[in-house]
Amino acid sequence: MNISSLLFLASLSTPLAAAEASDSKKDFNILHHLGGNSPWFPAPSISGLDINTIPSDCKVSKAIYTSRHASRFPDPGAYNEWTTFHQKIQNATFEAHGELSFLKSWKPVVEYPTEQLAQLSIGGWGELFNFGATLRRRYLAFWTPESNKTVFANNYPRTISSAQLFLHGYLGPQASAHGTVAVVTSSNPLSLSNSLAPSDLCPMYHDNSDPWATQWDAIYLPPILERVQKLIKGDLKLQQSEIALGMYLCGFESQITGKKSEWCGVWREQEVRGYEYRQDLRYWYGNGSGAGVSGSMMVEYLGDMVAWLDNGEDEGLKVAFTHDGQINQLASALGVFDGHAALNPRKIMENRTYKSSNITPMRGNVALERMDCTGKAAGKYVRVILNDAVYPVVGCQDGPGKSCELEKYQALVKEKMDKFGSFQERCGLNGTAPVRKSFLVDLDQAFVSLIKP
């Protein structure tokens, strides 16, 4: 990849960034409150700590990031909803006013469905290139001209593409020569530690969030529908599901086109916060802290992350790519939300720290850093980071910068693993689990294949 190509990739996010900057004088940016449908943004601090400020007498000796794929085009099912809605609009006789005055001329922004559906968008390319460049700058000491960089990807087109584009941002023109993507494929549920999507291997995994989410739908959607319907004169009658679709379109159209979607201007702040809370309920009860077994799928992988932080391997940075469900499962296991009150399906919990927009936006990521400190606080510590925001571990934040002593964090993670029992037990699988060999430290395994960026 030549320099002009790299400069092109670096500029991909500029139009949307400018659109976001135009809201800088306001307290509310809709693109930061769409749950899993938000383009990536740095999460707001809940700790008062700056990720770029390392505590005195400390240095980051290792860091491991697990990221969702970047912004993408819709999946086929979602795209069918877009086209069905578009056809309904075209078949109706109406006039739309105010914030909906664009409705008659609206059409889905996917130009080539066969090639684009479910794939990364141009906005996603920019997110990934910038992600790679950001980590290169953040951890300068982890790279030398002779460095080879391997990143990991779940065996799915958009996660593999995410890993490849990340490497171009991290390594620049040297990506093809010095970068490798390790694609992790595991169809054996007895070797779940070698999977970046273990829920696919668990028969007991079920997303049971609907009872909670539908309760909230019945509360927050009707008033929005009533208000918006008054902007339409004619025979076009909107449904509650189409109100939610309009908020979904705000996020997707903005990152696909690189400019803020007209749909974003339809919704009032409190209406968007209702949509965001719906996303929170979906993730909390679907595969998070309120989901029981279904929220435990990434506990073993977290154990592997912590074990890698404490081993003697020289490489200072690991990066892996997977999907939003796995990011939510991993974030829920970290200990930063331990003791968090269960989300109320009938009223927004204003003081909650669990917000899906800050956890699982497009390209949302979870990171653990090992800090080696000297002086009065000499020792090894873990710092937890979600989308560039430092999240203290509940009950373990006495170290420098509210970090957790590595040994104590290892014990906390082991306690979680013991609580849930083995993957085989909680997933109702028979058979004896083999010796666990994590792909993070052992690439010479049958389910790992290597490709170039």
Coordinates of C-alpha atoms in Angstrom, one line a residue:
M1 CA 0.0 0.0 0.0
N2 CA 1.5 3.4 -1.1
I3 CA 1.5 6.6 0.9
S4 CA -1.3 8.2 -1.1
S5 CA -3.5 5.2 -0.2
L6 CA -2.6 5.6 3.4
L7 CA -3.5 9.3 3.4
F8 CA -6.8 8.5 1.7
L9 CA -7.7 6.0 4.4
A10 CA -6.7 8.4 7.1
S11 CA -9.1 11.0 5.7
L12 CA -12.2 8.7 5.5
S13 CA -13.7 9.8 8.8
T14 CA -13.2 13.5 8.2
P15 CA -16.7 14.4 7.0
L16 CA -18.5 12.7 9.8
A17 CA -15.9 14.0 12.3
A18 CA -16.8 17.5 11.1
A19 CA -20.5 16.8 11.5
E20 CA -19.8 15.7 15.1
A21 CA -17.7 18.8 15.7
S22 CA -20.6 21.0 14.7
D23 CA -22.4 19.7 17.8
S24 CA -19.5 20.5 20.1
K25 CA -21.3 23.4 21.7
K26 CA -24.2 21.2 22.7
D27 CA -24.3 18.7 25.5
F28 CA -25.9 16.0 23.4
N29 CA -24.6 14.3 20.3
I30 CA -27.1 11.7 18.9
L31 CA -24.4 9.6 17.4
H32 CA -23.1 8.9 20.9
H33 CA -26.4 7.5 22.1
L34 CA -27.4 4.8 19.6
G35 CA -26.1 1.7 21.5
G36 CA -24.6 -0.9 19.2
N37 CA -25.6 1.2 16.2
S38 CA -23.3 4.2 17.0
P39 CA -20.2 4.8 15.0
W40 CA -17.1 4.6 17.1
F41 CA -16.4 7.4 19.5
P42 CA -14.2 7.7 22.7
A43 CA -16.4 6.9 25.7
P44 CA -16.8 9.6 28.3
S45 CA -14.7 9.2 31.4
I46 CA -16.5 7.8 34.5
S47 CA -13.4 7.9 36.6
G48 CA -11.9 11.3 36.0
L49 CA -8.8 9.6 34.6
D50 CA -7.2 10.3 31.2
I51 CA -6.1 7.2 29.3
N52 CA -3.0 9.1 28.0
T53 CA -1.8 10.0 31.5
I54 CA 0.1 7.1 33.0
P55 CA 0.6 7.3 36.8
S56 CA 4.1 8.4 37.9
D57 CA 6.7 5.7 38.5
C58 CA 4.7 3.4 36.2
K59 CA 5.0 2.2 32.6
V60 CA 2.7 0.1 30.4
S61 CA 4.6 -3.1 29.7
K62 CA 1.8 -5.0 28.0
A63 CA -1.7 -4.3 26.5
I64 CA -4.3 -6.5 25.0
Y65 CA -7.3 -5.2 23.0
T66 CA -10.4 -7.1 21.9
S67 CA -12.5 -5.1 19.4
R68 CA -15.8 -5.4 17.6
H69 CA -15.5 -5.1 13.9
A70 CA -15.8 -1.5 12.6
S71 CA -18.8 0.3 11.1
R72 CA -20.5 -1.7 8.3
F73 CA -23.4 -1.9 5.9
P74 CA -26.6 -3.5 7.2
D75 CA -27.1 -7.3 7.3
P76 CA -29.6 -8.7 4.8
G77 CA -32.4 -8.9 7.3
A78 CA -32.0 -5.2 8.4
Y79 CA -31.7 -4.1 4.7
N80 CA -35.0 -5.8 3.9
E81 CA -36.6 -3.7 6.6
W82 CA -35.1 -0.6 4.9
T83 CA -36.4 -1.5 1.5
T84 CA -39.8 -2.5 2.9
F85 CA -40.1 0.8 4.6
H86 CA -39.0 2.6 1.4
Q87 CA -41.6 0.8 -0.6
K88 CA -44.3 1.7 1.9
I89 CA -43.4 5.4 1.6
Q90 CA -43.4 5.2 -2.2
N91 CA -46.8 3.6 -2.3
A92 CA -48.4 6.2 0.0
T93 CA -50.0 9.6 -0.8
F94 CA -48.9 12.1 1.7
E95 CA -47.1 15.3 2.5
A96 CA -44.4 15.4 5.3
H97 CA -43.5 18.6 7.1
G98 CA -40.9 19.9 9.6
E99 CA -38.2 17.4 10.6
L100 CA -39.7 14.8 8.2
S101 CA -39.9 17.0 5.1
F102 CA -37.2 14.8 3.5
L103 CA -39.3 11.6 3.7
K104 CA -40.7 11.5 0.2
S105 CA -37.3 11.6 -1.4
W106 CA -35.6 9.3 1.1
K107 CA -34.2 6.0 -0.1
P108 CA -31.8 3.4 1.3
V109 CA -28.1 4.5 1.0
V110 CA -26.8 1.1 -0.1
E111 CA -25.8 1.3 -3.7
Y112 CA -24.7 -2.2 -4.4
P113 CA -26.4 -4.6 -2.1
T114 CA -24.9 -7.8 -3.5
E115 CA -21.3 -6.5 -2.8
Q116 CA -21.9 -4.4 0.3
L117 CA -24.4 -6.1 2.6
A118 CA -22.8 -7.2 5.9
Q119 CA -19.4 -5.9 4.8
L120 CA -17.4 -3.0 6.3
S121 CA -18.4 0.5 5.1
I122 CA -16.1 3.3 4.1
G123 CA -16.6 4.7 7.5
G124 CA -15.5 1.5 9.0
W125 CA -12.3 1.5 6.9
G126 CA -11.4 4.9 8.5
E127 CA -12.2 3.7 12.0
L128 CA -9.9 0.8 11.6
F129 CA -7.0 2.6 10.0
N130 CA -7.2 5.3 12.7
F131 CA -7.4 2.6 15.4
G132 CA -4.2 1.0 14.2
A133 CA -2.4 4.4 14.0
T134 CA -3.7 5.3 17.4
L135 CA -2.3 2.2 19.1
R136 CA 1.0 2.6 17.2
R137 CA 1.4 6.0 18.7
R138 CA 0.0 5.0 22.1
Y139 CA 2.6 2.2 22.5
L140 CA 5.6 3.4 20.6
A141 CA 8.0 1.3 22.7
F142 CA 6.2 -1.9 21.5
W143 CA 7.4 -1.5 17.9
T144 CA 10.8 -1.7 16.1
P145 CA 11.6 -1.7 12.4
E146 CA 12.0 -5.5 12.6
S147 CA 8.7 -6.1 14.4
N148 CA 6.2 -8.5 13.0
K149 CA 2.6 -8.0 14.1
T150 CA 0.0 -10.8 14.4
V151 CA -3.6 -9.8 15.1
F152 CA -6.5 -12.2 15.6
A153 CA -9.9 -12.4 14.0
N154 CA -13.0 -14.5 14.4
N155 CA -13.6 -16.4 11.2
Y156 CA -16.1 -14.0 9.6
P157 CA -15.5 -11.7 6.6
R158 CA -16.0 -8.4 8.4
T159 CA -13.9 -9.3 11.4
I160 CA -11.1 -10.6 9.1
S161 CA -11.3 -7.4 7.1
S162 CA -11.2 -5.4 10.3
A163 CA -7.9 -7.1 11.3
Q164 CA -6.4 -6.5 7.9
L165 CA -7.3 -2.8 7.8
F166 CA -6.1 -2.3 11.4
L167 CA -2.7 -3.7 10.4
H168 CA -2.5 -1.1 7.6
G169 CA -3.1 1.6 10.1
Y170 CA -0.6 0.1 12.6
L171 CA 2.2 -0.8 10.2
G172 CA 1.6 1.5 7.3
P173 CA 3.6 0.6 4.1
Q174 CA 5.1 -2.4 6.0
A175 CA 1.8 -4.1 6.6
S176 CA 2.1 -6.7 3.8
A177 CA 5.7 -7.6 4.8
H178 CA 5.4 -7.5 8.6
G179 CA 1.7 -8.1 9.4
T180 CA -0.3 -11.3 9.7
V181 CA -3.9 -12.1 10.6
A182 CA -4.5 -15.2 12.6
V183 CA -8.0 -16.4 11.8
V184 CA -9.5 -18.4 14.7
T185 CA -11.9 -21.2 13.7
S186 CA -13.2 -23.6 16.3
S187 CA -16.1 -25.9 15.8
N188 CA -15.3 -28.0 18.8
P189 CA -17.1 -26.8 21.9
L190 CA -14.7 -28.7 24.1
S191 CA -11.9 -26.3 23.1
L192 CA -13.8 -23.1 23.7
S193 CA -10.8 -21.2 24.9
N194 CA -9.7 -21.3 21.3
S195 CA -12.7 -19.3 20.1
L196 CA -13.5 -15.7 19.7
A197 CA -17.3 -16.5 19.5
P198 CA -17.9 -19.2 22.2
S199 CA -21.6 -18.5 22.3
D200 CA -21.8 -20.2 18.9
L201 CA -20.6 -23.4 20.6
C202 CA -23.0 -23.4 23.6
P203 CA -26.5 -25.0 23.2
M204 CA -27.6 -23.3 26.4
Y205 CA -26.9 -19.8 25.0
H206 CA -30.1 -17.9 24.3
D207 CA -30.7 -14.2 24.0
N208 CA -33.8 -13.8 26.2
S209 CA -33.9 -10.0 26.3
D210 CA -37.3 -9.6 24.6
P211 CA -39.5 -9.6 27.7
W212 CA -37.6 -6.7 29.2
A213 CA -37.1 -4.8 25.9
T214 CA -40.7 -5.1 24.8
Q215 CA -41.9 -3.7 28.2
W216 CA -39.8 -0.6 27.5
D217 CA -40.9 -0.4 23.9
A218 CA -44.5 -0.1 25.1
I219 CA -43.6 2.9 27.2
Y220 CA -41.1 5.0 25.2
L221 CA -42.3 4.5 21.6
P222 CA -46.0 5.5 21.6
P223 CA -45.4 9.2 22.5
I224 CA -42.8 9.5 19.8
L225 CA -45.1 7.9 17.3
E226 CA -47.9 10.3 18.2
R227 CA -45.6 13.3 17.8
V228 CA -44.0 12.3 14.5
Q229 CA -47.3 11.1 12.9
K230 CA -48.6 14.7 13.2
L231 CA -45.8 15.8 10.8
I232 CA -47.5 13.7 8.1
K233 CA -50.7 14.6 6.2
G234 CA -52.1 11.8 4.1
D235 CA -52.5 8.0 4.2
L236 CA -48.9 7.2 5.4
K237 CA -49.4 5.7 8.9
L238 CA -46.2 4.9 10.7
Q239 CA -45.7 2.0 13.1
Q240 CA -43.7 1.9 16.3
S241 CA -41.1 -0.4 14.7
E242 CA -40.5 2.2 12.1
I243 CA -39.8 4.8 14.7
A244 CA -37.0 2.6 16.1
L245 CA -35.9 2.0 12.5
G246 CA -35.5 5.7 12.0
M247 CA -33.1 6.0 14.9
Y248 CA -31.2 2.9 13.6
L249 CA -30.9 4.7 10.2
C250 CA -29.5 7.8 11.9
G251 CA -26.4 5.8 13.0
F252 CA -26.0 3.6 9.9
E253 CA -26.6 6.3 7.2
S254 CA -24.2 8.7 9.0
Q255 CA -21.3 6.3 9.0
I256 CA -22.0 5.0 5.5
T257 CA -22.2 8.4 3.8
G258 CA -19.8 10.3 6.1
K259 CA -22.3 13.0 6.9
K260 CA -25.0 13.2 9.5
S261 CA -28.2 11.5 8.3
E262 CA -31.4 13.5 8.0
W263 CA -33.0 10.9 10.2
C264 CA -30.8 12.2 13.1
G265 CA -32.7 15.5 13.0
V266 CA -36.1 14.0 13.6
W267 CA -35.6 12.9 17.1
R268 CA -35.6 14.8 20.4
E269 CA -32.9 14.2 23.0
Q270 CA -35.2 12.4 25.5
E271 CA -36.5 10.2 22.7
V272 CA -33.0 9.1 21.7
R273 CA -32.2 8.4 25.3
G274 CA -35.2 6.1 25.4
Y275 CA -33.9 4.3 22.3
E276 CA -30.4 4.0 23.9
Y277 CA -32.0 2.5 27.0
R278 CA -33.7 0.0 24.9
Q279 CA -30.3 -1.0 23.6
D280 CA -29.0 -1.2 27.1
L281 CA -31.9 -3.6 28.1
R282 CA -31.2 -5.7 25.0
Y283 CA -27.5 -6.2 25.9
W284 CA -27.9 -6.4 29.7
Y285 CA -30.5 -9.1 29.6
G286 CA -29.5 -10.7 26.2
N287 CA -25.8 -11.5 26.9
G288 CA -24.6 -9.3 29.7
S289 CA -24.8 -9.2 33.5
G290 CA -28.5 -9.9 33.6
A291 CA -28.3 -12.9 31.3
G292 CA -27.0 -15.7 33.6
V293 CA -25.2 -18.4 31.6
S294 CA -25.6 -16.5 28.3
G295 CA -23.6 -13.6 29.8
S296 CA -20.7 -15.9 30.9
M297 CA -19.4 -16.9 27.4
M298 CA -16.2 -14.9 27.5
V299 CA -15.0 -15.6 31.0
E300 CA -12.5 -18.2 29.9
Y301 CA -11.2 -15.8 27.2
L302 CA -10.8 -13.1 29.9
G303 CA -8.8 -15.7 31.9
D304 CA -6.5 -16.2 28.9
M305 CA -6.1 -12.4 28.5
V306 CA -5.0 -12.0 32.1
A307 CA -2.7 -15.1 31.9
W308 CA -1.0 -13.5 28.9
L309 CA -0.5 -10.3 30.8
D310 CA 1.5 -12.2 33.4
N311 CA 3.6 -14.4 31.2
G312 CA 7.1 -13.7 30.1
E313 CA 6.4 -13.2 26.4
D314 CA 8.2 -10.1 25.1
E315 CA 5.6 -8.8 22.7
G316 CA 3.8 -5.9 24.3
L317 CA 0.5 -5.7 22.3
K318 CA -2.2 -8.1 21.3
V319 CA -5.3 -7.2 19.3
A320 CA -8.3 -9.4 18.4
F321 CA -11.5 -8.7 16.5
T322 CA -14.9 -10.3 17.1
H323 CA -18.6 -9.1 17.3
D324 CA -20.7 -6.9 19.6
G325 CA -22.2 -9.8 21.6
Q326 CA -18.7 -11.0 22.6
I327 CA -17.6 -7.4 23.4
N328 CA -20.6 -7.1 25.7
Q329 CA -20.0 -10.5 27.3
L330 CA -16.3 -9.6 27.9
A331 CA -17.1 -6.2 29.3
S332 CA -19.7 -7.7 31.7
A333 CA -17.1 -10.1 33.0
L334 CA -14.3 -7.5 33.7
G335 CA -15.5 -6.6 37.2
V336 CA -16.2 -3.0 36.3
F337 CA -19.9 -3.5 36.5
D338 CA -20.0 -5.8 39.5
G339 CA -22.8 -4.9 41.9
H340 CA -24.5 -2.8 39.3
A341 CA -28.3 -2.7 39.9
A342 CA -30.4 -4.7 37.4
L343 CA -31.8 -2.4 34.7
N344 CA -35.4 -1.5 35.3
P345 CA -37.5 -2.2 32.1
R346 CA -40.1 0.4 33.0
K347 CA -38.0 3.5 33.7
I348 CA -34.6 4.8 32.6
M349 CA -32.0 4.4 35.4
E350 CA -30.3 7.8 35.0
N351 CA -27.4 7.0 37.3
R352 CA -26.3 3.8 35.6
T353 CA -22.7 3.3 34.5
Y354 CA -23.7 0.5 32.1
K355 CA -24.4 2.1 28.8
S356 CA -24.2 0.1 25.6
S357 CA -23.3 3.1 23.6
N358 CA -20.1 3.4 25.6
I359 CA -19.4 -0.3 25.4
T360 CA -20.4 -1.8 22.1
P361 CA -20.5 0.9 19.4
M362 CA -19.1 -0.1 16.1
R363 CA -15.4 -0.9 16.6
G364 CA -16.1 -0.9 20.4
N365 CA -13.2 -2.4 22.3
V366 CA -12.1 -3.7 25.7
A367 CA -8.5 -3.4 26.7
L368 CA -6.4 -4.5 29.7
E369 CA -3.0 -2.9 30.3
R370 CA -0.3 -4.2 32.6
M371 CA 1.5 -1.4 34.4
D372 CA 4.8 -2.1 36.0
C373 CA 5.4 0.4 38.8
T374 CA 8.3 1.3 41.0
G375 CA 8.7 3.4 44.2
K376 CA 6.1 3.2 47.0
A377 CA 3.6 1.3 44.8
A378 CA 6.2 -1.1 43.3
G379 CA 4.5 -4.0 41.6
K380 CA 2.3 -5.1 38.6
Y381 CA -1.1 -3.6 38.1
V382 CA -4.0 -4.0 35.7
R383 CA -5.8 -1.0 34.1
V384 CA -9.2 -1.7 32.4
I385 CA -10.1 0.5 29.4
L386 CA -13.4 0.6 27.4
N387 CA -13.2 2.7 24.3
D388 CA -10.4 4.9 25.6
A389 CA -12.1 5.4 29.0
V390 CA -10.5 4.1 32.2
Y391 CA -13.0 1.9 34.2
P392 CA -11.9 1.1 37.7
V393 CA -12.6 -2.5 38.9
V394 CA -15.2 -2.6 41.6
G395 CA -13.5 -3.5 44.9
C396 CA -10.0 -3.4 43.4
Q397 CA -8.8 0.1 42.6
D398 CA -6.2 0.9 45.2
G399 CA -3.3 0.9 42.8
P400 CA -1.8 3.8 40.9
G401 CA -4.5 5.5 38.8
K402 CA -7.3 3.4 40.4
S403 CA -5.7 0.3 38.9
C404 CA -6.0 -3.2 40.4
E405 CA -3.0 -5.2 41.5
L406 CA -2.4 -8.0 38.9
E407 CA -2.4 -10.8 41.4
K408 CA -5.7 -9.6 42.9
Y409 CA -7.2 -9.2 39.5
Q410 CA -6.2 -12.8 38.6
A411 CA -7.9 -13.9 41.7
L412 CA -11.0 -12.0 40.8
V413 CA -11.2 -13.5 37.4
K414 CA -10.6 -17.0 38.8
E415 CA -13.5 -16.4 41.2
K416 CA -15.7 -15.6 38.3
M417 CA -14.6 -18.8 36.4
D418 CA -15.2 -20.9 39.5
K419 CA -18.7 -19.3 40.0
F420 CA -19.9 -20.2 36.5
G421 CA -18.2 -23.6 36.4
S422 CA -16.7 -25.1 33.3
F423 CA -18.0 -24.2 29.8
Q424 CA -18.9 -27.8 29.3
E425 CA -21.0 -27.9 32.5
R426 CA -22.9 -24.7 32.0
C427 CA -23.5 -25.4 28.3
G428 CA -24.8 -28.9 29.0
L429 CA -22.1 -30.6 27.0
N430 CA -20.8 -34.1 27.5
G431 CA -17.2 -35.2 27.3
T432 CA -13.9 -34.4 28.9
A433 CA -12.3 -31.0 28.1
P434 CA -8.9 -31.2 26.6
V435 CA -5.9 -29.3 28.0
R436 CA -6.5 -25.6 27.3
K437 CA -4.1 -24.0 24.9
S438 CA -5.0 -20.4 24.1
F439 CA -4.4 -19.1 20.6
L440 CA -3.0 -15.9 22.3
V441 CA 0.2 -17.8 23.1
D442 CA 0.1 -20.8 20.7
L443 CA -0.5 -20.3 17.0
D444 CA 0.6 -23.8 16.1
Q445 CA -2.9 -25.3 16.3
A446 CA -5.2 -26.8 13.7
F447 CA -8.0 -24.2 14.1
V448 CA -5.6 -21.2 13.5
S449 CA -4.9 -20.2 9.9
L450 CA -2.6 -17.3 8.9
I451 CA -3.3 -14.8 6.1
K452 CA -1.7 -11.6 5.0
P453 CA -3.3 -8.1 5.1

